[in-house]
Amino acid sequence: GRYDVQLRRRRRVAVYWEEEAAEVRRCTWFYKGDKDNKFIPYSESFSEELEEAYMIAVTLGEWKKKLESPNREVIILHNPKLMVHYHPVASSDDWVSTPTEQGRPRTVKRGVENIAVEIPSGEPLQIDHLVFVVHGIGPACDIRFRSIVQCVNDFRNVSLSMLQAHFKKAQEQQQVGRVEFLPVNWHSSLHSTGVDVDLERITLPSINRLRHFINDTILDVFFYNSSTYCQTIVDTVASEMNRLHRLFLQRNPHFKGGVSIAGHSLGSLILFDLLTNQKADPEEEEHCAQVWGTGGTEGVKEILKKLELSEYCDLFEKEKMDRQALFLCTEKNLKEMGIPLGPRMKILHYISSRTETKVSRVPIPAPGQLRGCQELPVPGRGLGTANLAIPLSQVSANYPQLNYKPTIFFAFGSPIGMFLTVRGVKRIDPNYSLPTCKGFFNIYHPFDPVAYRIEPMIVPDLEFEPMLLPHHKGRKRMHLELKEGLTRMSVDLKNNLLGSLRVAWQSFTRSPVPALEAASTEAEGEAEAGPEKQPDTKAEEPPAAVKEESPLINVGRLNGGNRIDYVLQEKPIESFNEYLFALQGHLCYWESEDTVLLVLKEIYQTQGITLDQPLPGSQ
């Protein structure tokens, strides 16, 4: 569980995060509240007084007992079935106020019988997967200014309802329990360093609330691009996730599931930088070296065979040239070996092209690292940062290692693409994948002002739409279907109108011919004019949003060859004014059923468990 209950001290204490202890009451007496008509328990001490008065009245048959609560509220026991609670209404003279029985009475109840209250059955005990959720800028994570703990609670509750709705068969077969989501808070650690006091000293006194809001939220972006505070942030996030992972395993020793991570806004960028700086296992590095052919004479033989220069293999073997030595060769060296001009040019061109690829395999520029890198690297052995010109003014950070390999990385409303571009990364190599995490999903709302796409950085020469997240009820939202239907209708009407005008224009401009030859001449004219007019008569293509099926697109290995960018469907009210709902678009993910369902679908897909019914349009 996420909480421990200390029965003797009547307290509930959070296990994984800092939270004020909540009071726990043993309830025997209740009164009905004013606003929501729910029964609220009295304190245990006052419940004992009520119980004692009740037992005396039952034993002696003396009712009409009047008691006064610690809040000076009056409770009257009329009979076993009628007990009421009165608010204190002051009927005062010039000197003193006394409580009376006036005011609207509230029902008092002994015991829980006949109380229409739904006691939740609790969450499934079986935990299949663990997800750490990292927040973005500021202490508040949604439009109601709630903390990351409260927002993750909502996300977890939505996941439970989605499991019941879409994984019912697997639940009945006891294949599915639940996914545990745990919040990771780094904001409080950052602002406990004393930086708030320094900022307060230099902050202007005008528009005080706005300046305080900026200092507490927007400045987190600038802190992350500072060498000192960037190190504080990444250390906090990594150490907190490692601590939570260890604590979770201690409390769940039989847990055999995987671990994934999710980040919202700036939190996704922090996680991305952490993941790109993780070290792969030696076995994976060795495999990567074999894939890229980083050593051995055999690699040279393969290169020469690929370049159709196999006859020079003996010469290279005689000179004891391995792949590393080959990449250090210059034209002068090859000439001294007796390689003719033509083969020299082929070898030098190959070395040049592969060297550019190897340079791009330097670790990804993070805040504080290589901003001059033009291409996101391929994991493996490269030339190292010493061979690149690194401006001394750039920030550097030492990225900690995680104690586990994340299965999937989910980014919600993420600015990763923008930050990579600002750092000078123009293109992500299609062969690049995160060293220790094989899954990556970039999920965003269409009106989110902070979100940016990733796929165009991998395939810059091709324009294509992101994957549209299917609605959790299995269809597109009605207003989107209506919009697409109207778009199709307008395209069809336009094509029909243009076709009619074209036929009319041709009938006016066609020269008169004898009636008997009209049919044959017209047929010949259409046959001749057909190929020439084909570009004009071609019906307009419907826009990309109207097309039902999108062609398969290779977006590289960043998500194991699968699509990366997923866009939510906006709600009908949001389509009226996208500017008005921009902020809501950035904060909507915590209660989004479509987002939660995609997360669950991808997590359970790694375990071979699928939805009861595939959603239309899903990958």
Tab-separated table of C-alpha atoms in Angstrom, residues 15-16 30-31 164 174 198 206 212 223 234 254 262 273 282 303 324 326 435 483 564:
chain	number	residue	atom	x	y	z
A	15	VAL	CA	5.001	5.844	2.556
A	16	TYR	CA	6.476	7.059	-0.725
A	30	PHE	CA	-22.335	10.061	12.611
A	31	TYR	CA	-24.177	13.193	11.586
A	164	GLN	CA	-12.314	-2.690	-15.672
A	174	GLN	CA	-6.579	-13.225	-13.259
A	198	ASP	CA	18.177	35.122	-3.147
A	206	SER	CA	5.236	45.667	-7.877
A	212	HIS	CA	6.017	35.278	-7.066
A	223	PHE	CA	17.195	26.660	-13.442
A	234	VAL	CA	18.886	15.565	-12.260
A	254	HIS	CA	7.183	-10.766	-4.854
A	262	ALA	CA	6.443	9.155	-17.453
A	273	ASP	CA	18.272	13.694	-20.802
A	282	PRO	CA	28.702	-4.497	-21.511
A	303	ILE	CA	34.216	-3.179	-46.195
A	324	GLN	CA	40.229	1.326	-36.516
A	326	LEU	CA	41.535	1.956	-41.690
A	435	PRO	CA	20.521	3.020	-24.362
A	483	LYS	CA	-15.879	18.010	-39.557
A	564	ILE	CA	6.186	8.026	-31.577
